[in-house]
CSV table of C-alpha atoms in Angstrom, one decimal:
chain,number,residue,atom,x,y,z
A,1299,UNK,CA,-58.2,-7.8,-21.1
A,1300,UNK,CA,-59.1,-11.4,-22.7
A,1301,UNK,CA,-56.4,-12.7,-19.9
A,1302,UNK,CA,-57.1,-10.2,-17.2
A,1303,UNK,CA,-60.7,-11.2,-16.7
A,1304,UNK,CA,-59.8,-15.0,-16.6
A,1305,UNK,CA,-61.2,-15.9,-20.3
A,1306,UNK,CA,-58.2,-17.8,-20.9
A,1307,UNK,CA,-58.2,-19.6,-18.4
A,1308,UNK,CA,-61.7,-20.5,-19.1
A,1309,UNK,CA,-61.2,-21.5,-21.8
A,1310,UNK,CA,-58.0,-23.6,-21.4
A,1311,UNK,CA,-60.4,-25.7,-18.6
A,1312,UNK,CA,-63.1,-25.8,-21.2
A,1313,UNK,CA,-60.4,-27.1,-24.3
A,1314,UNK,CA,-58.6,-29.7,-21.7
A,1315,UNK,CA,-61.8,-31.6,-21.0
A,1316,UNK,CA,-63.7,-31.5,-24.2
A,1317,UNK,CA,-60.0,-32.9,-25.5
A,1318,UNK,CA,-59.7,-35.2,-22.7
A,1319,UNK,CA,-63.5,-36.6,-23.7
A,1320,UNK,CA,-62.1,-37.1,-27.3
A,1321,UNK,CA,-59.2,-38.6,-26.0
A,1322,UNK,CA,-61.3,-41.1,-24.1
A,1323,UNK,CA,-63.8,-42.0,-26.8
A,1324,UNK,CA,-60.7,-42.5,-29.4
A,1325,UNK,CA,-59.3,-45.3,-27.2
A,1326,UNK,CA,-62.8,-46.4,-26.5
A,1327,UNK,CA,-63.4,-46.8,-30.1
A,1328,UNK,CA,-60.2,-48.2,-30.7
A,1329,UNK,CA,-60.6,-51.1,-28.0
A,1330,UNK,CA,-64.0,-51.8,-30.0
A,1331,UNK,CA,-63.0,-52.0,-33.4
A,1332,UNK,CA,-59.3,-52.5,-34.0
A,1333,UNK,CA,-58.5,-55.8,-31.6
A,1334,UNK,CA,-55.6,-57.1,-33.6
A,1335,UNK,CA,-55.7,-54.3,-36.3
A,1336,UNK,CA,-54.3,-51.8,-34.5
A,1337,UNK,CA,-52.5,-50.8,-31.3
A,1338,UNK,CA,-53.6,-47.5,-29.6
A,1339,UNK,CA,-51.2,-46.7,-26.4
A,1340,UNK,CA,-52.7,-44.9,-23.6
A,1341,UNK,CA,-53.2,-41.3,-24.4
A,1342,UNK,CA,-51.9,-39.0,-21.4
A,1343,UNK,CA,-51.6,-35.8,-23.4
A,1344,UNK,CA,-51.8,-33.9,-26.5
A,1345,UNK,CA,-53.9,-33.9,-29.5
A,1346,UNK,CA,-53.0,-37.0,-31.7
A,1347,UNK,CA,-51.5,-40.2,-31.0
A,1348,UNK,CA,-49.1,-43.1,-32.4
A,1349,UNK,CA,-51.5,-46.2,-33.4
A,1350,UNK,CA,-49.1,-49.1,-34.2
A,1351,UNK,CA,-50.4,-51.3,-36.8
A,1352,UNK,CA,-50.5,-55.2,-36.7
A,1353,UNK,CA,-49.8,-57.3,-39.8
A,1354,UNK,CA,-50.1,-54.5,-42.5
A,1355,UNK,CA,-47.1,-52.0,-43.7
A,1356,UNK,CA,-47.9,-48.0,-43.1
A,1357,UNK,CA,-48.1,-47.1,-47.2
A,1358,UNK,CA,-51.0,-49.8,-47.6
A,1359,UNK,CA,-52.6,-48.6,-44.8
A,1360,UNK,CA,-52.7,-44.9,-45.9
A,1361,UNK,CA,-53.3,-45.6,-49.3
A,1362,UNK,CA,-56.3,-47.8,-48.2
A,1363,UNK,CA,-57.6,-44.6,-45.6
A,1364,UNK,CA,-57.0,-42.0,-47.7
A,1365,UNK,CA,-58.9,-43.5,-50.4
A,1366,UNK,CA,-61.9,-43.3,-48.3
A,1367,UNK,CA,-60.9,-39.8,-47.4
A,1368,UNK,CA,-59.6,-40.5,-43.5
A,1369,UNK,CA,-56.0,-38.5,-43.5
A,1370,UNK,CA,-53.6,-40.2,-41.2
A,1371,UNK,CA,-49.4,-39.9,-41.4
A,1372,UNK,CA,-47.1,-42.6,-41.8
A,1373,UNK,CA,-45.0,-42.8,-38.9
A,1374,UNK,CA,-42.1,-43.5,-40.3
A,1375,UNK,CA,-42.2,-39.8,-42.1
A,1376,UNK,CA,-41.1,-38.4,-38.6
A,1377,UNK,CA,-38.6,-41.1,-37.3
A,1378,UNK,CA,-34.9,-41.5,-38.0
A,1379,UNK,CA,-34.3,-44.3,-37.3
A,1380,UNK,CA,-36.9,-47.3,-38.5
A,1381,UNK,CA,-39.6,-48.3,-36.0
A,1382,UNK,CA,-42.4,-51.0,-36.1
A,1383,UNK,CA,-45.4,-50.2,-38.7
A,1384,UNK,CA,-47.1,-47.3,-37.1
A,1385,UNK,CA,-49.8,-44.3,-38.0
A,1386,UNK,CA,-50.0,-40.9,-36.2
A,1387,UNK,CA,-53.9,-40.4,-36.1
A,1388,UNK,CA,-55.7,-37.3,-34.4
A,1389,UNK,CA,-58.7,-37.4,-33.2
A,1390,UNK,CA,-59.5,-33.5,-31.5
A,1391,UNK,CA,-61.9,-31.7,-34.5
A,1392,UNK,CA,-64.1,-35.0,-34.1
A,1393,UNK,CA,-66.8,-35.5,-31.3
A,1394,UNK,CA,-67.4,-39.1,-30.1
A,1395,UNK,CA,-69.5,-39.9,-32.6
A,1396,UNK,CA,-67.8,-39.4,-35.2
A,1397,UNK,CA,-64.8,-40.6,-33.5
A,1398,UNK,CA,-66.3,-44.3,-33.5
A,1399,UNK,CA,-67.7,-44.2,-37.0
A,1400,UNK,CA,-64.7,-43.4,-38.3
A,1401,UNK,CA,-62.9,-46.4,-36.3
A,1402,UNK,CA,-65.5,-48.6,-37.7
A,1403,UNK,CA,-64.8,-47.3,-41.3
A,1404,UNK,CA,-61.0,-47.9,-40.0
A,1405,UNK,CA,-61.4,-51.1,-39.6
A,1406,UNK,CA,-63.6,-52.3,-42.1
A,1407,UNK,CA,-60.8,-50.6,-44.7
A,1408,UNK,CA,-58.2,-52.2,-43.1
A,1409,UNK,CA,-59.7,-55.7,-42.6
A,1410,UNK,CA,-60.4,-55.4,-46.6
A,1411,UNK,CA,-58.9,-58.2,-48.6
């Protein structure tokens, strides 16, 4: 019945752009507070992205976020073969807001002596 009288759908159309805003305001934030920190590709889909790091290995970085409570992944945990210092980061539980204060707490732990 849920599918049959379209609520799926609805809410599909509802998730894509309330993911899409997120999406948006995650590389937003990033272009405000991580120039030369950190690297955010263009997100095109899903729910999390790879953030390359500049100048700082993925276990300091972690370490450094995770003390402050902001969980990211090391991306070298899901690679074979060795890439370029990288975190996966997600960003769709968060609203906008909270998406840029946690990118200024980002970089303020990063930029950390």
């Amino acid at each position: 019945d849920f599918i049959d009288q379209g609520h799926f759908d609805r809410h599909l159309r509802r998730m894509r752009k309330l993911y899409a805003a997120r999406a948006e305001a995650f590389s937003a934030a990033a272009e405000r507070h991580w120039q030369g920190l950190i690297e955010v590709p263009p997100i095109r889909a899903g729910l999390d992205v790879v953030c390359r790091l500049h100048g700082m290995e993925e276990a300091d970085a972690q370490a450094r976020l995770a003390e402050a409570g902001i969980d990211v992944m090391p991306l070298q945990r899901y690679c074979v073969q060795p890439q370029a210092p990288g975190l996966v980061m997600g960003f769709a539980p968060y609203d906008e807001a909270a998406i840029d204060e946690a990118a200024r707490d980002v970089a303020r732990l990063l930029r950390r002596a």
